[in-house]
Amino acid sequence: MRTGYEGTGPGAITPDGCAVELYSRLPVEDEPDIVAGAVPAGARVLELGCGVGRVTHALLERGFEVTAVDESPDMLERVRGARTVRSTIEGLDLGGETFDVVLLASLLVNTGDPAVRRGMLDTVRRHVADDGCVLIQRVRDGAYENLPRERHFADQGFTIRMVSSEPVGGGVRSSKVEYLFPDAVWTQTYRIRPMTPEEFEQALAEADLKVDRYLSEDRVWVRVVPV
């Protein structure tokens, strides 16, 4: 388990506190629509931190060619139809191979460890084609304030509860979330570093990347290109 990360609940837990069975239950939301609206049809996609393939499978159905990367073998066992690679994001090196699109979703860019963030962004730059793009999902401004807060998924019968988020120094917060299902409960504790758009863009610049445009009004989804 990575320092500052913890997960509880049934089944395998990954080093960053994610429960494999939980992520197999969570629904796909707007990620495939975001990707499809921002990149060419049929593009070659490198998906970093693919988990069980929730987004992977939806992208394959839309005609994208996906290489799915995750550090957890338990997660990768659930991915179907895509080329899979077991690796941390920051440690990935596919030997000069590049892609039309690199996808860094799930707020991974907001990791609490600045060295890991820089490693992730270096991986992104190393694997995106010079005429390609990167789609990044970042923390929404204020997302970790005014807690606790709940989100109910009535159709699927479960609740996500943001329980707490406490500062631990350097702008990093230790945050805890609960996933409440009728037959099981999972928790995840993780470290996250919310960044202003200016801080985010500075982190990109240090990896020779820049914002092309923000894809959502809340600036959560961003289309990034090589410098």
CSV table of C-alpha atoms in Angstrom, one decimal:
chain,number,residue,atom,x,y,z
A,1,MET,CA,0.0,0.0,0.0
A,2,ARG,CA,1.3,3.5,-0.9
A,3,THR,CA,1.9,5.8,2.0
A,4,GLY,CA,-1.3,7.7,2.9
A,5,TYR,CA,-3.5,5.3,1.0
A,6,GLU,CA,-5.9,2.7,2.4
A,7,GLY,CA,-8.9,0.7,1.3
A,8,THR,CA,-11.4,-1.5,3.1
A,9,GLY,CA,-14.1,-3.9,2.0
A,10,PRO,CA,-14.6,-7.2,0.2
A,11,GLY,CA,-12.1,-8.5,-2.3
A,12,ALA,CA,-8.6,-7.3,-3.6
A,13,ILE,CA,-7.4,-3.8,-2.8
A,14,THR,CA,-4.8,-2.1,-5.0
A,15,PRO,CA,-1.8,-0.2,-3.7
A,16,ASP,CA,-3.7,3.1,-4.0
A,17,GLY,CA,-6.7,1.8,-2.0
A,18,CYS,CA,-9.0,0.9,-4.8
A,19,ALA,CA,-11.2,-2.1,-4.4
A,20,VAL,CA,-11.4,-4.2,-7.6
A,21,GLU,CA,-14.9,-5.5,-7.0
A,22,LEU,CA,-16.1,-2.0,-6.2
A,23,TYR,CA,-14.8,-0.6,-9.5
A,24,SER,CA,-16.4,-3.5,-11.3
A,25,ARG,CA,-19.7,-2.2,-10.0
A,26,LEU,CA,-19.3,1.5,-10.7
A,27,PRO,CA,-21.1,2.8,-13.8
A,28,VAL,CA,-19.5,4.5,-16.7
A,29,GLU,CA,-20.4,8.2,-16.7
A,30,ASP,CA,-19.5,10.9,-19.3
A,31,GLU,CA,-15.9,9.8,-19.9
A,32,PRO,CA,-16.5,8.1,-23.3
A,33,ASP,CA,-18.5,11.1,-24.5
A,34,ILE,CA,-15.7,13.5,-23.5
A,35,VAL,CA,-13.1,11.4,-25.4
A,36,ALA,CA,-15.2,10.9,-28.5
A,37,GLY,CA,-16.0,14.6,-28.7
A,38,ALA,CA,-12.3,15.7,-28.4
A,39,VAL,CA,-10.4,13.3,-30.6
A,40,PRO,CA,-10.6,11.8,-34.1
A,41,ALA,CA,-12.7,8.7,-34.7
A,42,GLY,CA,-10.8,5.4,-34.4
A,43,ALA,CA,-7.8,7.0,-32.7
A,44,ARG,CA,-5.1,4.9,-31.0
A,45,VAL,CA,-5.6,5.6,-27.2
A,46,LEU,CA,-3.2,4.9,-24.4
A,47,GLU,CA,-5.4,4.8,-21.2
A,48,LEU,CA,-3.3,5.3,-18.1
A,49,GLY,CA,-4.8,3.8,-14.9
A,50,CYS,CA,-7.5,1.8,-16.7
A,51,GLY,CA,-8.6,-0.1,-13.6
A,52,VAL,CA,-11.1,-2.9,-14.5
A,53,GLY,CA,-11.8,-1.4,-17.9
A,54,ARG,CA,-15.0,0.6,-17.3
A,55,VAL,CA,-13.9,3.3,-19.8
A,56,THR,CA,-11.8,0.9,-21.8
A,57,HIS,CA,-14.7,-1.2,-22.8
A,58,ALA,CA,-16.9,1.8,-23.7
A,59,LEU,CA,-14.1,3.2,-25.9
A,60,LEU,CA,-13.6,-0.1,-27.7
A,61,GLU,CA,-17.3,-0.2,-28.5
A,62,ARG,CA,-17.0,3.3,-30.1
A,63,GLY,CA,-14.2,2.0,-32.4
A,64,PHE,CA,-11.1,3.2,-30.6
A,65,GLU,CA,-8.0,1.1,-30.4
A,66,VAL,CA,-7.0,1.0,-26.7
A,67,THR,CA,-3.8,0.1,-24.9
A,68,ALA,CA,-4.8,-0.2,-21.2
A,69,VAL,CA,-2.3,0.3,-18.4
A,70,ASP,CA,-2.6,-0.4,-14.7
A,71,GLU,CA,-0.3,-1.5,-11.9
A,72,SER,CA,-2.8,-4.0,-10.5
A,73,PRO,CA,-3.0,-7.5,-12.1
A,74,ASP,CA,-6.4,-8.0,-10.4
A,75,MET,CA,-7.7,-5.0,-12.2
A,76,LEU,CA,-6.2,-6.0,-15.5
A,77,GLU,CA,-7.8,-9.5,-15.3
A,78,ARG,CA,-11.2,-7.8,-15.8
A,79,VAL,CA,-10.2,-5.9,-19.0
A,80,ARG,CA,-11.5,-7.5,-22.2
A,81,GLY,CA,-10.7,-6.7,-25.8
A,82,ALA,CA,-7.8,-4.3,-25.3
A,83,ARG,CA,-4.0,-4.7,-25.2
A,84,THR,CA,-3.1,-4.6,-21.5
A,85,VAL,CA,0.2,-3.5,-19.9
A,86,ARG,CA,1.0,-3.9,-16.2
A,87,SER,CA,2.9,-0.9,-14.9
A,88,THR,CA,2.7,2.1,-12.7
A,89,ILE,CA,2.0,5.2,-14.8
A,90,GLU,CA,5.1,7.0,-13.7
A,91,GLY,CA,7.2,3.9,-14.6
A,92,LEU,CA,5.8,3.2,-18.0
A,93,ASP,CA,8.1,3.1,-21.0
A,94,LEU,CA,6.9,1.5,-24.2
A,95,GLY,CA,10.2,1.9,-26.0
A,96,GLY,CA,9.4,4.9,-28.1
A,97,GLU,CA,5.8,3.9,-29.0
A,98,THR,CA,3.5,6.9,-29.3
A,99,PHE,CA,-0.3,7.3,-29.5
A,100,ASP,CA,-2.8,9.7,-31.0
A,101,VAL,CA,-4.4,10.1,-27.6
A,102,VAL,CA,-3.2,9.6,-24.0
A,103,LEU,CA,-5.9,9.5,-21.4
A,104,LEU,CA,-5.2,10.4,-17.8
A,105,ALA,CA,-8.5,10.3,-16.0
A,106,SER,CA,-9.7,9.6,-12.4
A,107,LEU,CA,-8.1,12.8,-11.0
A,108,LEU,CA,-4.7,11.0,-11.2
A,109,VAL,CA,-2.9,14.3,-12.1
A,110,ASN,CA,-3.9,15.5,-8.6
A,111,THR,CA,-1.9,12.9,-6.8
A,112,GLY,CA,-0.5,14.2,-3.5
A,113,ASP,CA,3.1,13.2,-4.4
A,114,PRO,CA,4.7,15.9,-6.6
A,115,ALA,CA,7.4,13.4,-7.8
A,116,VAL,CA,4.7,11.0,-8.9
A,117,ARG,CA,2.8,13.7,-10.7
A,118,ARG,CA,5.9,14.8,-12.6
A,119,GLY,CA,6.6,11.2,-13.4
A,120,MET,CA,3.0,10.7,-14.8
A,121,LEU,CA,3.3,13.9,-16.9
A,122,ASP,CA,6.7,12.8,-18.2
A,123,THR,CA,5.1,9.4,-19.2
A,124,VAL,CA,2.3,11.3,-20.9
A,125,ARG,CA,4.7,13.4,-22.9
A,126,ARG,CA,6.9,10.5,-23.8
A,127,HIS,CA,4.0,8.5,-25.3
A,128,VAL,CA,1.9,11.2,-27.0
A,129,ALA,CA,2.6,11.7,-30.7
A,130,ASP,CA,3.8,15.2,-31.6
A,131,ASP,CA,0.5,15.8,-33.4
A,132,GLY,CA,-1.6,14.0,-30.8
A,133,CYS,CA,-3.3,15.1,-27.7
A,134,VAL,CA,-3.8,14.3,-24.0
A,135,LEU,CA,-7.1,14.3,-22.2
A,136,ILE,CA,-6.8,14.9,-18.5
A,137,GLN,CA,-9.4,14.9,-15.7
A,138,ARG,CA,-8.5,17.3,-12.9
A,139,VAL,CA,-10.1,18.1,-9.5
A,140,ARG,CA,-12.9,20.6,-9.7
A,141,ASP,CA,-12.4,23.7,-7.8
A,142,GLY,CA,-13.9,23.4,-4.3
A,143,ALA,CA,-14.6,19.6,-4.7
A,144,TYR,CA,-13.0,18.9,-1.3
A,145,GLU,CA,-14.8,21.6,0.7
A,146,ASN,CA,-18.0,21.6,2.6
A,147,LEU,CA,-17.9,17.9,3.5
A,148,PRO,CA,-19.4,15.4,4.3
A,149,ARG,CA,-21.4,15.2,1.0
A,150,GLU,CA,-23.3,12.4,-0.6
A,151,ARG,CA,-24.2,11.4,-4.2
A,152,HIS,CA,-27.0,8.9,-4.7
A,153,PHE,CA,-27.3,6.6,-7.7
A,154,ALA,CA,-30.9,5.6,-7.4
A,155,ASP,CA,-31.0,3.5,-10.6
A,156,GLN,CA,-28.1,1.4,-9.4
A,157,GLY,CA,-29.0,1.5,-5.7
A,158,PHE,CA,-25.8,2.8,-4.1
A,159,THR,CA,-24.4,5.9,-2.5
A,160,ILE,CA,-21.0,7.6,-2.7
A,161,ARG,CA,-20.3,9.6,0.5
A,162,MET,CA,-17.3,12.0,0.6
A,163,VAL,CA,-16.6,11.7,4.3
A,164,SER,CA,-13.7,14.0,5.0
A,165,SER,CA,-10.7,15.8,3.6
A,166,GLU,CA,-8.0,17.1,6.0
A,167,PRO,CA,-4.9,19.1,5.2
A,168,VAL,CA,-1.6,17.3,5.8
A,169,GLY,CA,0.7,20.0,4.5
A,170,GLY,CA,2.0,21.4,1.2
A,171,GLY,CA,-1.5,21.8,-0.2
A,172,VAL,CA,-2.1,18.0,0.1
A,173,ARG,CA,-5.3,16.7,1.7
A,174,SER,CA,-6.0,13.2,3.2
A,175,SER,CA,-9.4,12.4,1.9
A,176,LYS,CA,-11.8,9.5,2.7
A,177,VAL,CA,-14.8,8.3,0.6
A,178,GLU,CA,-17.3,5.6,1.3
A,179,TYR,CA,-19.2,3.5,-1.2
A,180,LEU,CA,-22.4,2.1,0.2
A,181,PHE,CA,-24.2,-0.8,-1.5
A,182,PRO,CA,-27.0,-2.9,-0.1
A,183,ASP,CA,-24.7,-5.9,0.3
A,184,ALA,CA,-21.3,-4.3,0.9
A,185,VAL,CA,-19.5,-1.2,2.0
A,186,TRP,CA,-16.1,-0.1,0.7
A,187,THR,CA,-13.9,2.8,1.9
A,188,GLN,CA,-10.9,4.5,0.3
A,189,THR,CA,-8.5,6.9,1.9
A,190,TYR,CA,-6.1,8.7,-0.4
A,191,ARG,CA,-4.0,11.8,-0.7
A,192,ILE,CA,-4.8,14.5,-3.2
A,193,ARG,CA,-3.4,17.9,-4.2
A,194,PRO,CA,-6.1,20.2,-5.5
A,195,MET,CA,-4.5,22.7,-8.0
A,196,THR,CA,-5.7,26.0,-9.3
A,197,PRO,CA,-5.8,26.2,-13.2
A,198,GLU,CA,-2.6,28.2,-13.0
A,199,GLU,CA,-0.8,25.6,-10.8
A,200,PHE,CA,-2.0,22.9,-13.1
A,201,GLU,CA,-0.8,24.7,-16.2
A,202,GLN,CA,2.6,25.2,-14.6
A,203,ALA,CA,2.9,21.5,-13.9
A,204,LEU,CA,2.1,20.8,-17.5
A,205,ALA,CA,4.7,23.4,-18.7
A,206,GLU,CA,7.4,21.6,-16.7
A,207,ALA,CA,6.7,18.5,-18.7
A,208,ASP,CA,6.6,20.3,-22.1
A,209,LEU,CA,2.8,20.2,-22.3
A,210,LYS,CA,0.3,23.0,-22.6
A,211,VAL,CA,-3.5,23.4,-22.5
A,212,ASP,CA,-5.2,23.4,-25.8
A,213,ARG,CA,-8.6,24.0,-24.4
A,214,TYR,CA,-10.8,23.2,-21.4
A,215,LEU,CA,-13.5,20.7,-22.4
A,216,SER,CA,-16.0,21.4,-19.7
A,217,GLU,CA,-17.3,24.6,-18.1
A,218,ASP,CA,-16.0,23.5,-14.7
A,219,ARG,CA,-12.5,23.0,-16.2
A,220,VAL,CA,-12.4,19.4,-15.0
A,221,TRP,CA,-11.7,17.9,-18.4
A,222,VAL,CA,-8.8,19.4,-20.4
A,223,ARG,CA,-7.4,18.8,-23.8
A,224,VAL,CA,-3.6,19.1,-23.6
A,225,VAL,CA,-1.0,19.1,-26.4
A,226,PRO,CA,2.8,18.8,-26.6
A,227,VAL,CA,4.8,22.0,-26.7
